[in-house]
JSON list of C-alpha atoms in Angstrom, two decimals:
[
{"chain": "W", "resi": 1, "resn": "UNK", "atom": "CA", "xyz": [111.90, 110.18, 86.39]},
{"chain": "W", "resi": 2, "resn": "UNK", "atom": "CA", "xyz": [114.90, 107.93, 84.59]},
{"chain": "W", "resi": 3, "resn": "UNK", "atom": "CA", "xyz": [113.47, 107.91, 81.42]},
{"chain": "W", "resi": 4, "resn": "UNK", "atom": "CA", "xyz": [112.80, 111.52, 80.68]},
{"chain": "W", "resi": 5, "resn": "UNK", "atom": "CA", "xyz": [116.38, 112.15, 81.62]},
{"chain": "W", "resi": 6, "resn": "UNK", "atom": "CA", "xyz": [116.98, 109.25, 78.67]},
{"chain": "W", "resi": 7, "resn": "UNK", "atom": "CA", "xyz": [114.53, 111.45, 76.68]},
{"chain": "W", "resi": 8, "resn": "UNK", "atom": "CA", "xyz": [116.48, 115.19, 77.68]},
{"chain": "W", "resi": 9, "resn": "UNK", "atom": "CA", "xyz": [120.01, 113.38, 76.97]},
{"chain": "W", "resi": 10, "resn": "UNK", "atom": "CA", "xyz": [119.10, 111.69, 73.74]},
{"chain": "W", "resi": 11, "resn": "UNK", "atom": "CA", "xyz": [117.58, 114.79, 72.09]},
{"chain": "W", "resi": 12, "resn": "UNK", "atom": "CA", "xyz": [120.81, 117.05, 73.34]},
{"chain": "W", "resi": 13, "resn": "UNK", "atom": "CA", "xyz": [122.80, 114.98, 70.91]},
{"chain": "W", "resi": 14, "resn": "UNK", "atom": "CA", "xyz": [126.67, 115.99, 71.55]},
{"chain": "W", "resi": 15, "resn": "UNK", "atom": "CA", "xyz": [127.28, 118.37, 74.89]},
{"chain": "W", "resi": 16, "resn": "UNK", "atom": "CA", "xyz": [128.72, 121.96, 74.15]},
{"chain": "W", "resi": 17, "resn": "UNK", "atom": "CA", "xyz": [130.68, 121.45, 76.30]},
{"chain": "W", "resi": 18, "resn": "UNK", "atom": "CA", "xyz": [132.92, 118.45, 75.51]},
{"chain": "W", "resi": 19, "resn": "UNK", "atom": "CA", "xyz": [132.75, 119.67, 72.04]},
{"chain": "W", "resi": 20, "resn": "UNK", "atom": "CA", "xyz": [132.01, 117.71, 68.49]},
{"chain": "W", "resi": 21, "resn": "UNK", "atom": "CA", "xyz": [132.57, 112.74, 69.13]},
{"chain": "W", "resi": 22, "resn": "UNK", "atom": "CA", "xyz": [133.75, 112.37, 73.09]},
{"chain": "W", "resi": 23, "resn": "UNK", "atom": "CA", "xyz": [130.52, 114.49, 74.12]},
{"chain": "W", "resi": 24, "resn": "UNK", "atom": "CA", "xyz": [128.53, 112.27, 71.54]},
{"chain": "W", "resi": 25, "resn": "UNK", "atom": "CA", "xyz": [130.09, 108.92, 73.45]},
{"chain": "W", "resi": 26, "resn": "UNK", "atom": "CA", "xyz": [128.94, 110.50, 76.82]},
{"chain": "W", "resi": 27, "resn": "UNK", "atom": "CA", "xyz": [125.83, 111.32, 75.90]},
{"chain": "W", "resi": 28, "resn": "UNK", "atom": "CA", "xyz": [125.38, 106.97, 74.92]},
{"chain": "W", "resi": 29, "resn": "UNK", "atom": "CA", "xyz": [127.31, 106.17, 78.00]},
{"chain": "W", "resi": 30, "resn": "UNK", "atom": "CA", "xyz": [124.23, 108.03, 80.05]},
{"chain": "W", "resi": 31, "resn": "UNK", "atom": "CA", "xyz": [121.83, 106.86, 77.87]},
{"chain": "W", "resi": 32, "resn": "UNK", "atom": "CA", "xyz": [122.94, 102.77, 77.95]},
{"chain": "W", "resi": 33, "resn": "UNK", "atom": "CA", "xyz": [123.67, 102.90, 81.94]},
{"chain": "W", "resi": 34, "resn": "UNK", "atom": "CA", "xyz": [119.69, 104.93, 82.44]},
{"chain": "W", "resi": 35, "resn": "UNK", "atom": "CA", "xyz": [118.17, 101.92, 80.82]},
{"chain": "W", "resi": 36, "resn": "UNK", "atom": "CA", "xyz": [119.93, 99.73, 82.05]},
{"chain": "W", "resi": 37, "resn": "UNK", "atom": "CA", "xyz": [119.53, 101.62, 86.10]},
{"chain": "W", "resi": 38, "resn": "UNK", "atom": "CA", "xyz": [115.48, 102.18, 85.16]},
{"chain": "W", "resi": 39, "resn": "UNK", "atom": "CA", "xyz": [115.36, 98.25, 83.71]},
{"chain": "W", "resi": 40, "resn": "UNK", "atom": "CA", "xyz": [116.56, 97.01, 87.27]},
{"chain": "W", "resi": 41, "resn": "UNK", "atom": "CA", "xyz": [114.40, 99.25, 88.69]},
{"chain": "W", "resi": 42, "resn": "UNK", "atom": "CA", "xyz": [111.53, 98.46, 87.03]},
{"chain": "W", "resi": 43, "resn": "UNK", "atom": "CA", "xyz": [112.17, 94.29, 87.61]},
{"chain": "W", "resi": 44, "resn": "UNK", "atom": "CA", "xyz": [112.93, 95.41, 91.83]},
{"chain": "W", "resi": 45, "resn": "UNK", "atom": "CA", "xyz": [109.06, 96.99, 90.97]},
{"chain": "W", "resi": 46, "resn": "UNK", "atom": "CA", "xyz": [106.98, 93.55, 89.12]},
{"chain": "W", "resi": 47, "resn": "UNK", "atom": "CA", "xyz": [108.98, 92.01, 92.00]},
{"chain": "W", "resi": 48, "resn": "UNK", "atom": "CA", "xyz": [107.70, 94.25, 94.88]},
{"chain": "W", "resi": 49, "resn": "UNK", "atom": "CA", "xyz": [104.41, 94.31, 93.79]},
{"chain": "W", "resi": 50, "resn": "UNK", "atom": "CA", "xyz": [104.76, 90.91, 93.76]},
{"chain": "W", "resi": 51, "resn": "UNK", "atom": "CA", "xyz": [105.07, 90.71, 97.24]},
{"chain": "W", "resi": 52, "resn": "UNK", "atom": "CA", "xyz": [102.36, 92.47, 97.96]},
{"chain": "W", "resi": 53, "resn": "UNK", "atom": "CA", "xyz": [99.85, 91.05, 96.04]},
{"chain": "W", "resi": 54, "resn": "UNK", "atom": "CA", "xyz": [100.58, 88.19, 97.96]},
{"chain": "W", "resi": 55, "resn": "UNK", "atom": "CA", "xyz": [100.74, 89.27, 101.53]},
{"chain": "W", "resi": 56, "resn": "UNK", "atom": "CA", "xyz": [97.02, 91.24, 100.49]},
{"chain": "W", "resi": 57, "resn": "UNK", "atom": "CA", "xyz": [95.67, 87.70, 100.27]},
{"chain": "W", "resi": 58, "resn": "UNK", "atom": "CA", "xyz": [97.30, 86.13, 102.89]},
{"chain": "W", "resi": 59, "resn": "UNK", "atom": "CA", "xyz": [95.93, 88.69, 105.42]},
{"chain": "W", "resi": 60, "resn": "UNK", "atom": "CA", "xyz": [92.79, 88.94, 103.69]},
{"chain": "W", "resi": 61, "resn": "UNK", "atom": "CA", "xyz": [92.67, 84.65, 103.68]},
{"chain": "W", "resi": 62, "resn": "UNK", "atom": "CA", "xyz": [94.00, 86.19, 108.13]},
{"chain": "W", "resi": 63, "resn": "UNK", "atom": "CA", "xyz": [91.23, 89.03, 107.85]},
{"chain": "W", "resi": 64, "resn": "UNK", "atom": "CA", "xyz": [88.10, 86.06, 107.34]},
{"chain": "W", "resi": 65, "resn": "UNK", "atom": "CA", "xyz": [89.62, 83.61, 109.82]},
{"chain": "W", "resi": 66, "resn": "UNK", "atom": "CA", "xyz": [89.92, 86.38, 112.70]},
{"chain": "W", "resi": 67, "resn": "UNK", "atom": "CA", "xyz": [85.79, 86.97, 111.28]},
{"chain": "W", "resi": 68, "resn": "UNK", "atom": "CA", "xyz": [84.64, 83.48, 111.46]},
{"chain": "W", "resi": 69, "resn": "UNK", "atom": "CA", "xyz": [87.02, 83.16, 114.96]},
{"chain": "W", "resi": 70, "resn": "UNK", "atom": "CA", "xyz": [84.84, 86.54, 116.32]},
{"chain": "W", "resi": 71, "resn": "UNK", "atom": "CA", "xyz": [81.25, 84.41, 114.90]},
{"chain": "W", "resi": 72, "resn": "UNK", "atom": "CA", "xyz": [82.41, 81.05, 116.77]},
{"chain": "W", "resi": 73, "resn": "UNK", "atom": "CA", "xyz": [82.81, 82.98, 119.84]},
{"chain": "W", "resi": 74, "resn": "UNK", "atom": "CA", "xyz": [79.80, 85.68, 120.11]},
{"chain": "W", "resi": 75, "resn": "UNK", "atom": "CA", "xyz": [77.65, 82.12, 120.06]},
{"chain": "W", "resi": 76, "resn": "UNK", "atom": "CA", "xyz": [79.64, 80.30, 122.78]},
{"chain": "W", "resi": 77, "resn": "UNK", "atom": "CA", "xyz": [79.07, 82.88, 124.63]},
{"chain": "W", "resi": 78, "resn": "UNK", "atom": "CA", "xyz": [75.39, 83.28, 124.01]},
{"chain": "W", "resi": 79, "resn": "UNK", "atom": "CA", "xyz": [72.69, 81.88, 126.23]},
{"chain": "W", "resi": 80, "resn": "UNK", "atom": "CA", "xyz": [71.62, 78.31, 125.61]},
{"chain": "W", "resi": 81, "resn": "UNK", "atom": "CA", "xyz": [67.78, 77.04, 125.46]},
{"chain": "W", "resi": 82, "resn": "UNK", "atom": "CA", "xyz": [66.71, 75.22, 128.02]},
{"chain": "W", "resi": 83, "resn": "UNK", "atom": "CA", "xyz": [63.15, 75.41, 127.67]},
{"chain": "W", "resi": 84, "resn": "UNK", "atom": "CA", "xyz": [61.90, 71.88, 127.75]},
{"chain": "W", "resi": 85, "resn": "UNK", "atom": "CA", "xyz": [58.32, 69.41, 128.77]},
{"chain": "W", "resi": 86, "resn": "UNK", "atom": "CA", "xyz": [59.86, 67.82, 130.76]},
{"chain": "W", "resi": 87, "resn": "UNK", "atom": "CA", "xyz": [58.08, 64.30, 130.51]},
{"chain": "W", "resi": 88, "resn": "UNK", "atom": "CA", "xyz": [59.63, 61.84, 132.84]},
{"chain": "W", "resi": 89, "resn": "UNK", "atom": "CA", "xyz": [62.78, 61.68, 135.32]},
{"chain": "W", "resi": 90, "resn": "UNK", "atom": "CA", "xyz": [64.53, 58.47, 134.39]},
{"chain": "W", "resi": 91, "resn": "UNK", "atom": "CA", "xyz": [66.82, 59.02, 137.21]},
{"chain": "W", "resi": 92, "resn": "UNK", "atom": "CA", "xyz": [68.43, 62.04, 138.99]},
{"chain": "W", "resi": 93, "resn": "UNK", "atom": "CA", "xyz": [70.23, 63.95, 136.92]},
{"chain": "W", "resi": 94, "resn": "UNK", "atom": "CA", "xyz": [68.27, 62.76, 133.23]},
{"chain": "W", "resi": 95, "resn": "UNK", "atom": "CA", "xyz": [64.90, 63.76, 132.13]},
{"chain": "W", "resi": 96, "resn": "UNK", "atom": "CA", "xyz": [62.99, 62.88, 128.94]}
]
């Protein structure tokens, strides 16, 4: 990971290939670069995690709405109860 690369650069100290002081400045520059890059990626990661949580909450709300609609649809498809006792015929289409 980037953090382990930074630690490796910090521990290596001066670069033996470049010799002396310029190696230290290269290592310091790389350390600064990788720290900035890591910080930027952590910010992006936090933003994406927040987006993910929002999308999960939205998905859960939609799923609960779908579940309620399925239950309502199921209840509407059930046959209604037509059992009753007729007391008196009021009209041709009305019963008491």
